[in-house]
Amino acid sequence: MAALVFTVVSWGYLGIGGRAAVLLALTACALVLPRPLRRRRLTATAEAAAAVGLGLVLLDCYATRAAGPAGLDAVNTSGYWAVVTALVAGGASAYGWGQRLRFPLGAGFLLMRLPVPLALLAAGVSHVQAYAAALVGAAALDCALLWRVETLVGDGADADHGGPHRFLRRAAAGFALAWALVGGGLAVLGSMTADQPGEAAWAFGPLGTLALLGLLASVRYPALPYVARRLAAAGAGAALLMAAGGTLRQLLSPVWTPVAFGVPAAVLLVVAAVLLRRRGGQPAAPTGLFHVAALALLTSFLAAVPDLARAVLEPPAHAPETWAGTPAHAWAWHVPGAALTGLGLLAIALAAVMALRVTTEPVAVLEAATATAAVTTLALLPASLGLPYGVAVASALLLAAFAAAAVAIGPPRPAAAAALVVAPGLALLWASADRAASITALGVCAALGAVVTWRTVATLELPRVAPTAAAGTVLALGAEAAAVGTTLGLSLPATMLVVLAVAAASAPVAAFGPGRPVSAEAVQHSVSLSLEFTGYALAAVALLLTAPYPGRLAFALAVAGVAALAIALRPDRRAAAAVTATGLLIGSSWVRLALWDVDTPEAYTLTLACAALVVGHLRHRREPAASSWATYGPGLSIAMTPSVLVLWTDGYWLRPLLLGTAALTVTVLGVRFRLRSLLLLGGTALVLTAFHELAPTVAQVLGLLPRWLPLAVAGLLLLVLGATYEQRLRDARRLRDGLRRLR
């Protein structure tokens, strides 16, 4: 404190020599003080004194340059500080090691990074790779120091120098990672901004060094945790990929940039897979390389996805004008070679990984992904080479045929099943741009689907493929019928009738399939269900598209109803098919009646009422104890309610006569068979009909009588009821009990 006070007070009165002497004296005191402080176990105070001493050393260097003795003020600033930081870094490291102090060690450790960048700056170097190399060299120095510290610890030196060694170990690891990230980032930046392949190749220096350091850390440093060693290997792989990809990028056009990075990624992926296959298990270095290569390859593929999607969807974009009957315009199918190459790289890499079997992913998923990528690549290849449109569609159909043969003949493989889905899908998608191509493709796909269905059912292989193939066959035949009808110039309703015929034909095919062994019954059942319900869906679509044409809709509904009646011959489909057939036939009759301008409600309700009564009667026979409200109630309500409502607005005599007769008949049947719903519904309808018919006459008669006579009759009735009140109550209870005994 005395020295500081003396310095502050007398600083303004001192000359250059005096000030230099004071600073040197203070610096010497600060650097000498830590040893006695450590002997007295004042470690924190010793660290503070050492920090002050190092700060004063840097201040002395600054003051020396500012004073300019021997022309130092004319020396290049960066060069001067490069020399100063090098000397101070070496001195601080030696001082901290000798005094067993952490702060001087850390300060010297940090200052060691400054001389080289400052020297490059002083020399006027502007190439970013030089600075990247300097930072990577600092990271290498940290790694060497870390290895040395670990060696000393392994030799037992940590017993005497536990504090400095632990500090150096942590500092070296942290700063090595920091310098590696910054240096690698600068190297990548220089590679990506380079204009010539030679400039980009300079990145191999720092990035190659980083890759070597990462691999050494992953392989030769088992003290690191497994995850850390995997990350180190992944970083090494990323450095190699960025260096190689940045150089290849300069040799290709900009659109091929994803491929420039995808090629080394695919190579590294295969190499890592081979290493994993040889060593077995999951060693850190190959696993890290494998994962970073897979990520890079996937990123390269994702960059090509938009171009691939546009190429795949280009033909169907012209389908509307093709099928609308308007003159089609000429169009060019452009498939970018870069995008297709990226997809091909992915397919090759996946095939290699699948062959080596080095991943924990399910084999089925890997095979399906490989087949999808490979089939898409091969199918797009003719268009990419500029071959005609028909060749591309034919190649997709040829791939579909190969896939069908692989499924039908070869052993069951998920790759074949995936190819069987992708290849026909692409063929049909692309063929939609031309009518002739569509008809051909649909016919081929239907034939292939039938063959695959037959073989998979016969051999019991790939049981999940059989229902899908069966459904696809029905859909292809339906689409084929629609395409042929449209091409022949048929109207939409006529075309939909053809589609409906295909849908109707699927039901008997599903019911009377080929002979099969007992063990194949489950597969055959699933195929039958797939055929049947796909046909139902096809029929529903045909009916919906026929809806704008009522005349054809009535006929189509009738055809569908007859087909449903045929399906009702099957014992397992009898109930549902009978109800469906009834609904379709009733709907057909309603549409036809509407076309004839029939507005009589009974014409619409009687058919539905008859169907409901038949269903209710069948249930009554099966369940004699069932309530008549559940069996006959719905049918009678549908039959009588509309007629009773229309009765009050109809002045014609025929409706009341027929309704009264029917209501009387229903009431008598209800009494005869003791059915409550028939008795009440028929009686209610009969009373309402009688009231409707007698009301005008009664009103006319009452108008002729004196006004006091109705009141007198009403009073007389009240007297009679009052006199026989108990008897009337007993009659009401007997009536209630009688109704309750009815079903």
Coordinates of C-alpha atoms in Angstrom, one line a residue, residues 323-696:
W323 CA -58.5 -36.0 -70.0
A324 CA -60.6 -32.8 -70.5
G325 CA -60.6 -33.3 -74.2
T326 CA -58.8 -30.0 -74.9
P327 CA -55.9 -30.0 -77.3
A328 CA -52.8 -30.9 -75.3
H329 CA -49.8 -28.5 -75.4
A330 CA -46.3 -29.7 -76.0
W331 CA -44.3 -29.9 -72.8
A332 CA -40.7 -30.9 -71.9
W333 CA -39.9 -33.2 -69.0
H334 CA -36.8 -31.9 -67.3
V335 CA -35.1 -34.1 -64.6
P336 CA -32.1 -32.4 -63.1
G337 CA -29.0 -34.6 -63.2
A338 CA -27.7 -33.3 -59.9
A339 CA -30.9 -34.2 -58.1
L340 CA -31.0 -37.7 -59.7
T341 CA -27.3 -38.2 -58.9
G342 CA -28.0 -37.3 -55.2
L343 CA -30.8 -39.9 -55.1
G344 CA -28.5 -42.5 -56.7
L345 CA -25.8 -41.8 -54.2
L346 CA -28.3 -42.4 -51.4
A347 CA -29.5 -45.7 -53.0
I348 CA -25.9 -46.9 -53.4
A349 CA -25.0 -46.0 -49.8
L350 CA -28.1 -47.6 -48.4
A351 CA -27.4 -50.8 -50.4
A352 CA -23.9 -51.0 -49.0
V353 CA -25.1 -50.5 -45.5
M354 CA -27.8 -53.1 -46.0
A355 CA -25.3 -55.6 -47.4
L356 CA -22.9 -55.0 -44.5
R357 CA -25.7 -55.1 -41.9
V358 CA -24.0 -52.6 -39.5
T359 CA -27.1 -50.7 -38.2
T360 CA -29.6 -51.5 -35.5
E361 CA -32.5 -50.3 -37.7
P362 CA -34.9 -53.1 -38.8
V363 CA -33.8 -54.8 -41.9
A364 CA -37.3 -54.4 -43.5
V365 CA -37.1 -50.6 -43.1
L366 CA -33.6 -50.4 -44.6
E367 CA -34.5 -52.7 -47.5
A368 CA -37.7 -50.7 -48.3
A369 CA -35.8 -47.4 -48.3
T370 CA -33.1 -48.8 -50.5
A371 CA -35.6 -50.2 -53.0
T372 CA -37.6 -47.0 -53.0
A373 CA -34.5 -44.9 -53.8
A374 CA -33.2 -47.4 -56.4
V375 CA -36.5 -47.8 -58.2
T376 CA -37.1 -44.0 -58.4
T377 CA -33.6 -43.4 -59.7
L378 CA -33.8 -46.0 -62.4
A379 CA -37.3 -44.9 -63.4
L380 CA -36.2 -41.2 -63.7
L381 CA -33.0 -42.1 -65.6
P382 CA -34.5 -42.2 -69.2
A383 CA -36.1 -38.8 -68.7
S384 CA -32.9 -37.4 -67.3
L385 CA -31.0 -38.7 -70.4
G386 CA -33.5 -36.9 -72.7
L387 CA -35.3 -40.0 -74.0
P388 CA -38.9 -39.8 -75.1
Y389 CA -41.8 -39.8 -72.7
G390 CA -43.0 -43.2 -73.6
V391 CA -39.6 -44.7 -72.8
A392 CA -39.8 -43.4 -69.3
V393 CA -43.3 -44.8 -68.7
A394 CA -42.2 -48.1 -70.2
S395 CA -39.1 -48.3 -68.0
A396 CA -41.3 -47.8 -64.9
L397 CA -43.7 -50.5 -66.1
L398 CA -40.6 -52.8 -66.7
L399 CA -39.5 -52.1 -63.2
A400 CA -43.0 -53.0 -61.9
A401 CA -42.8 -56.3 -63.8
F402 CA -39.5 -57.1 -62.3
A403 CA -40.8 -56.3 -58.8
A404 CA -43.9 -58.5 -59.4
A405 CA -41.7 -61.3 -60.6
A406 CA -39.5 -61.0 -57.5
V407 CA -42.5 -61.1 -55.3
A408 CA -44.2 -64.0 -57.1
I409 CA -41.1 -66.2 -57.7
G410 CA -38.3 -65.2 -55.4
P411 CA -38.1 -65.5 -51.6
P412 CA -40.2 -62.9 -49.6
R413 CA -38.2 -59.7 -49.3
P414 CA -39.4 -56.3 -48.1
A415 CA -37.4 -54.7 -50.9
A416 CA -39.4 -56.5 -53.5
A417 CA -42.7 -55.4 -51.8
A418 CA -41.5 -51.8 -51.6
A419 CA -40.5 -51.9 -55.3
L420 CA -43.9 -53.4 -56.2
V421 CA -45.6 -50.3 -54.6
V422 CA -43.2 -47.6 -55.9
A423 CA -42.8 -48.8 -59.6
P424 CA -46.5 -49.2 -60.5
G425 CA -47.2 -46.0 -58.7
L426 CA -44.7 -44.0 -60.7
A427 CA -45.8 -45.7 -63.9
L428 CA -49.5 -44.8 -63.3
L429 CA -48.6 -41.3 -62.2
W430 CA -46.6 -40.6 -65.3
A431 CA -48.9 -42.4 -67.7
S432 CA -51.8 -40.1 -66.7
A433 CA -50.4 -37.4 -69.1
D434 CA -51.4 -39.5 -72.1
R435 CA -54.6 -41.5 -72.7
A436 CA -53.0 -44.4 -74.5
A437 CA -50.2 -44.7 -72.0
S438 CA -52.8 -44.6 -69.2
I439 CA -54.8 -47.5 -70.7
T440 CA -51.7 -49.5 -71.2
A441 CA -50.3 -48.9 -67.8
L442 CA -53.5 -49.6 -66.0
G443 CA -53.9 -52.9 -67.9
V444 CA -50.4 -54.0 -67.1
C445 CA -50.7 -53.0 -63.5
A446 CA -54.0 -54.9 -63.2
A447 CA -52.4 -58.0 -64.7
L448 CA -49.4 -57.8 -62.4
G449 CA -51.7 -57.3 -59.4
A450 CA -53.7 -60.3 -60.2
V451 CA -50.6 -62.5 -60.7
V452 CA -49.1 -61.3 -57.4
T453 CA -52.3 -61.9 -55.5
W454 CA -52.6 -65.4 -56.9
R455 CA -49.0 -66.3 -56.1
T456 CA -49.0 -64.8 -52.6
V457 CA -52.1 -66.6 -51.7
A458 CA -50.8 -69.9 -53.2
T459 CA -47.4 -69.7 -51.6
L460 CA -48.4 -68.1 -48.3
E461 CA -45.4 -65.7 -48.6
L462 CA -45.7 -62.0 -47.8
P463 CA -49.3 -62.3 -46.5
R464 CA -49.6 -58.6 -46.1
V465 CA -48.9 -58.0 -49.8
A466 CA -51.8 -60.1 -51.0
P467 CA -54.7 -57.9 -49.8
T468 CA -52.9 -54.8 -51.0
A469 CA -52.3 -56.3 -54.4
A470 CA -55.9 -57.5 -54.6
A471 CA -57.2 -54.0 -53.8
G472 CA -54.8 -52.5 -56.3
T473 CA -56.1 -54.9 -59.0
V474 CA -59.7 -53.9 -58.5
L475 CA -58.8 -50.2 -58.5
A476 CA -56.7 -50.6 -61.6
L477 CA -59.6 -52.4 -63.4
G478 CA -62.0 -49.7 -62.4
A479 CA -59.7 -46.9 -63.6
E480 CA -59.1 -48.9 -66.8
A481 CA -62.8 -49.0 -67.4
A482 CA -63.1 -45.3 -66.8
A483 CA -60.1 -44.6 -69.1
V484 CA -61.4 -46.7 -71.9
G485 CA -64.9 -45.3 -71.7
T486 CA -63.6 -41.7 -71.7
T487 CA -61.3 -42.5 -74.6
L488 CA -64.2 -44.0 -76.6
G489 CA -66.2 -40.9 -76.1
L490 CA -68.8 -42.3 -73.7
S491 CA -70.6 -39.8 -71.5
L492 CA -69.8 -39.7 -67.8
P493 CA -72.9 -41.7 -66.7
A494 CA -72.2 -44.4 -69.2
T495 CA -68.6 -44.6 -68.2
M496 CA -69.6 -44.8 -64.5
L497 CA -72.0 -47.7 -65.4
V498 CA -69.0 -49.6 -66.8
V499 CA -67.1 -48.8 -63.6
L500 CA -70.1 -50.1 -61.6
A501 CA -70.0 -53.3 -63.6
V502 CA -66.4 -53.8 -62.6
A503 CA -67.3 -53.1 -58.9
A504 CA -70.2 -55.6 -59.1
A505 CA -67.9 -58.3 -60.6
S506 CA -65.5 -58.0 -57.7
A507 CA -68.1 -59.5 -55.3
P508 CA -68.4 -62.9 -56.9
V509 CA -64.7 -63.1 -57.5
A510 CA -64.2 -62.5 -53.8
A511 CA -66.8 -65.1 -52.9
F512 CA -65.6 -67.8 -55.3
G513 CA -61.8 -67.5 -55.1
P514 CA -59.4 -70.2 -56.3
G515 CA -58.9 -73.3 -54.3
R516 CA -56.6 -73.1 -51.4
P517 CA -55.1 -75.2 -48.6
V518 CA -56.5 -75.0 -45.2
S519 CA -53.5 -73.1 -43.9
A520 CA -54.1 -70.3 -46.4
E521 CA -57.7 -69.6 -45.2
A522 CA -56.6 -66.5 -43.2
V523 CA -54.8 -65.1 -46.2
Q524 CA -57.6 -65.9 -48.6
H525 CA -60.1 -64.3 -46.2
S526 CA -58.1 -61.1 -46.1
V527 CA -57.8 -61.1 -49.9
S528 CA -61.6 -61.7 -50.2
L529 CA -62.3 -58.8 -47.9
S530 CA -59.9 -56.6 -49.8
L531 CA -61.5 -57.4 -53.1
E532 CA -65.0 -57.0 -51.8
F533 CA -64.7 -53.7 -50.0
T534 CA -62.6 -52.2 -52.7
G535 CA -65.4 -53.0 -55.1
Y536 CA -67.9 -51.4 -52.7
A537 CA -65.7 -48.2 -52.6
L538 CA -65.5 -48.2 -56.4
A539 CA -69.3 -48.6 -56.7
A540 CA -69.8 -45.7 -54.2
V541 CA -67.6 -43.5 -56.3
A542 CA -69.4 -44.4 -59.5
L543 CA -72.8 -43.7 -57.9
L544 CA -71.6 -40.3 -56.6
L545 CA -70.2 -39.3 -60.0
T546 CA -73.6 -40.3 -61.6
A547 CA -75.6 -38.2 -59.1
P548 CA -75.8 -35.1 -61.4
Y549 CA -77.7 -37.3 -64.0
P550 CA -80.9 -38.5 -62.3
G551 CA -82.1 -40.7 -65.1
R552 CA -78.8 -42.7 -65.2
L553 CA -78.6 -42.5 -61.4
A554 CA -81.9 -44.4 -61.1
F555 CA -80.7 -47.1 -63.4
A556 CA -77.3 -47.3 -61.6
L557 CA -79.0 -47.6 -58.3
A558 CA -81.2 -50.4 -59.6
V559 CA -78.1 -52.2 -61.0
A560 CA -76.3 -51.8 -57.7
G561 CA -79.4 -53.0 -55.8
V562 CA -79.6 -56.2 -57.9
A563 CA -75.9 -56.8 -57.4
A564 CA -76.5 -56.4 -53.6
L565 CA -79.3 -58.9 -53.8
A566 CA -76.9 -61.4 -55.4
I567 CA -74.4 -60.7 -52.6
A568 CA -77.2 -61.5 -50.2
L569 CA -77.2 -65.1 -51.4
R570 CA -74.0 -65.5 -49.3
P571 CA -75.0 -66.6 -45.8
D572 CA -72.4 -64.4 -44.1
R573 CA -73.6 -61.3 -46.0
R574 CA -77.3 -62.0 -46.1
A575 CA -78.5 -59.4 -43.5
A576 CA -76.3 -56.5 -44.5
A577 CA -76.6 -57.1 -48.2
A578 CA -80.4 -57.4 -48.1
V579 CA -80.7 -54.1 -46.2
T580 CA -78.3 -52.5 -48.7
A581 CA -80.1 -53.9 -51.7
T582 CA -83.5 -52.7 -50.3
G583 CA -82.1 -49.2 -49.7
L584 CA -80.6 -49.0 -53.2
L585 CA -83.8 -50.2 -54.9
I586 CA -85.9 -47.9 -52.9
G587 CA -83.6 -45.0 -53.8
S588 CA -83.8 -46.0 -57.5
S589 CA -87.6 -45.9 -57.3
W590 CA -87.6 -42.5 -55.6
V591 CA -85.3 -41.0 -58.2
R592 CA -87.5 -42.4 -61.0
L593 CA -90.7 -41.1 -59.3
A594 CA -89.1 -37.7 -58.9
L595 CA -88.3 -37.7 -62.6
W596 CA -91.9 -38.5 -63.4
D597 CA -93.0 -35.5 -61.2
V598 CA -94.9 -37.8 -58.8
D599 CA -95.8 -35.8 -55.7
T600 CA -98.0 -38.3 -54.0
P601 CA -96.2 -39.2 -50.7
E602 CA -97.5 -42.7 -50.6
A603 CA -95.6 -43.5 -53.8
Y604 CA -92.4 -42.8 -51.9
T605 CA -93.2 -44.1 -48.4
L606 CA -95.0 -47.4 -49.2
T607 CA -91.9 -49.1 -50.6
L608 CA -89.9 -48.1 -47.6
A609 CA -92.7 -49.1 -45.3
C610 CA -93.1 -52.5 -46.9
A611 CA -89.4 -53.1 -46.5
A612 CA -89.5 -52.1 -42.8
L613 CA -92.5 -54.3 -42.2
V614 CA -90.8 -57.3 -43.8
V615 CA -87.7 -56.8 -41.7
G616 CA -89.9 -56.4 -38.6
H617 CA -91.9 -59.5 -39.4
L618 CA -88.7 -61.5 -39.8
R619 CA -87.5 -60.3 -36.5
H620 CA -90.8 -61.1 -34.9
R621 CA -90.5 -64.7 -36.2
R622 CA -87.0 -64.9 -34.8
E623 CA -87.8 -63.2 -31.5
P624 CA -91.5 -63.8 -30.6
A625 CA -91.1 -61.9 -27.3
A626 CA -89.9 -58.7 -29.0
S627 CA -92.1 -55.6 -28.6
S628 CA -94.3 -54.8 -31.6
W629 CA -93.1 -51.2 -31.4
A630 CA -89.7 -52.4 -32.4
T631 CA -90.8 -54.9 -35.1
Y632 CA -93.9 -53.3 -36.7
G633 CA -93.9 -49.8 -35.3
P634 CA -91.4 -48.2 -37.7
G635 CA -93.0 -49.6 -40.8
L636 CA -96.5 -48.6 -39.8
S637 CA -95.4 -45.1 -38.8
I638 CA -93.7 -44.6 -42.2
A639 CA -96.8 -45.9 -44.0
M640 CA -99.5 -44.0 -42.2
T641 CA -98.0 -40.8 -40.9
P642 CA -97.5 -39.0 -44.3
S643 CA -101.0 -40.0 -45.4
V644 CA -102.6 -38.7 -42.3
L645 CA -100.8 -35.4 -42.6
V646 CA -101.7 -35.0 -46.3
L647 CA -105.3 -36.0 -45.6
W648 CA -106.2 -32.6 -44.1
T649 CA -105.2 -30.8 -47.2
D650 CA -106.6 -33.3 -49.7
G651 CA -110.2 -33.0 -50.8
Y652 CA -110.3 -36.1 -52.9
W653 CA -112.3 -39.1 -51.7
L654 CA -109.9 -41.9 -52.6
R655 CA -107.3 -41.2 -50.0
P656 CA -109.6 -41.2 -46.9
L657 CA -111.3 -44.4 -48.2
L658 CA -108.0 -46.3 -48.7
L659 CA -106.5 -44.9 -45.5
G660 CA -109.5 -45.7 -43.4
T661 CA -109.6 -49.3 -44.8
A662 CA -106.0 -49.8 -44.1
A663 CA -106.2 -48.4 -40.6
L664 CA -109.3 -50.6 -39.9
T665 CA -107.4 -53.6 -41.1
V666 CA -104.4 -52.8 -39.0
T667 CA -106.5 -52.2 -35.9
V668 CA -108.3 -55.6 -36.4
L669 CA -105.0 -57.4 -36.9
G670 CA -103.7 -55.7 -33.7
V671 CA -106.7 -57.0 -31.7
R672 CA -106.5 -60.4 -33.3
F673 CA -102.8 -61.0 -32.7
R674 CA -102.7 -58.8 -29.5
L675 CA -100.1 -56.4 -30.9
R676 CA -100.1 -53.0 -29.2
S677 CA -98.4 -51.0 -31.9
L678 CA -100.9 -52.2 -34.6
L679 CA -103.9 -51.5 -32.3
L680 CA -102.8 -48.0 -31.3
L681 CA -101.4 -46.8 -34.6
G682 CA -104.2 -48.3 -36.6
G683 CA -106.8 -47.0 -34.2
T684 CA -105.3 -43.5 -34.1
A685 CA -105.2 -43.3 -37.9
L686 CA -108.8 -44.6 -38.1
V687 CA -110.1 -42.1 -35.6
L688 CA -108.3 -39.2 -37.3
T689 CA -109.7 -40.3 -40.7
A690 CA -113.2 -40.7 -39.4
F691 CA -113.0 -37.3 -37.7
H692 CA -111.8 -35.8 -41.0
E693 CA -114.7 -37.3 -42.8
L694 CA -117.5 -36.7 -40.2
A695 CA -116.3 -33.2 -39.1
P696 CA -118.0 -31.3 -41.9

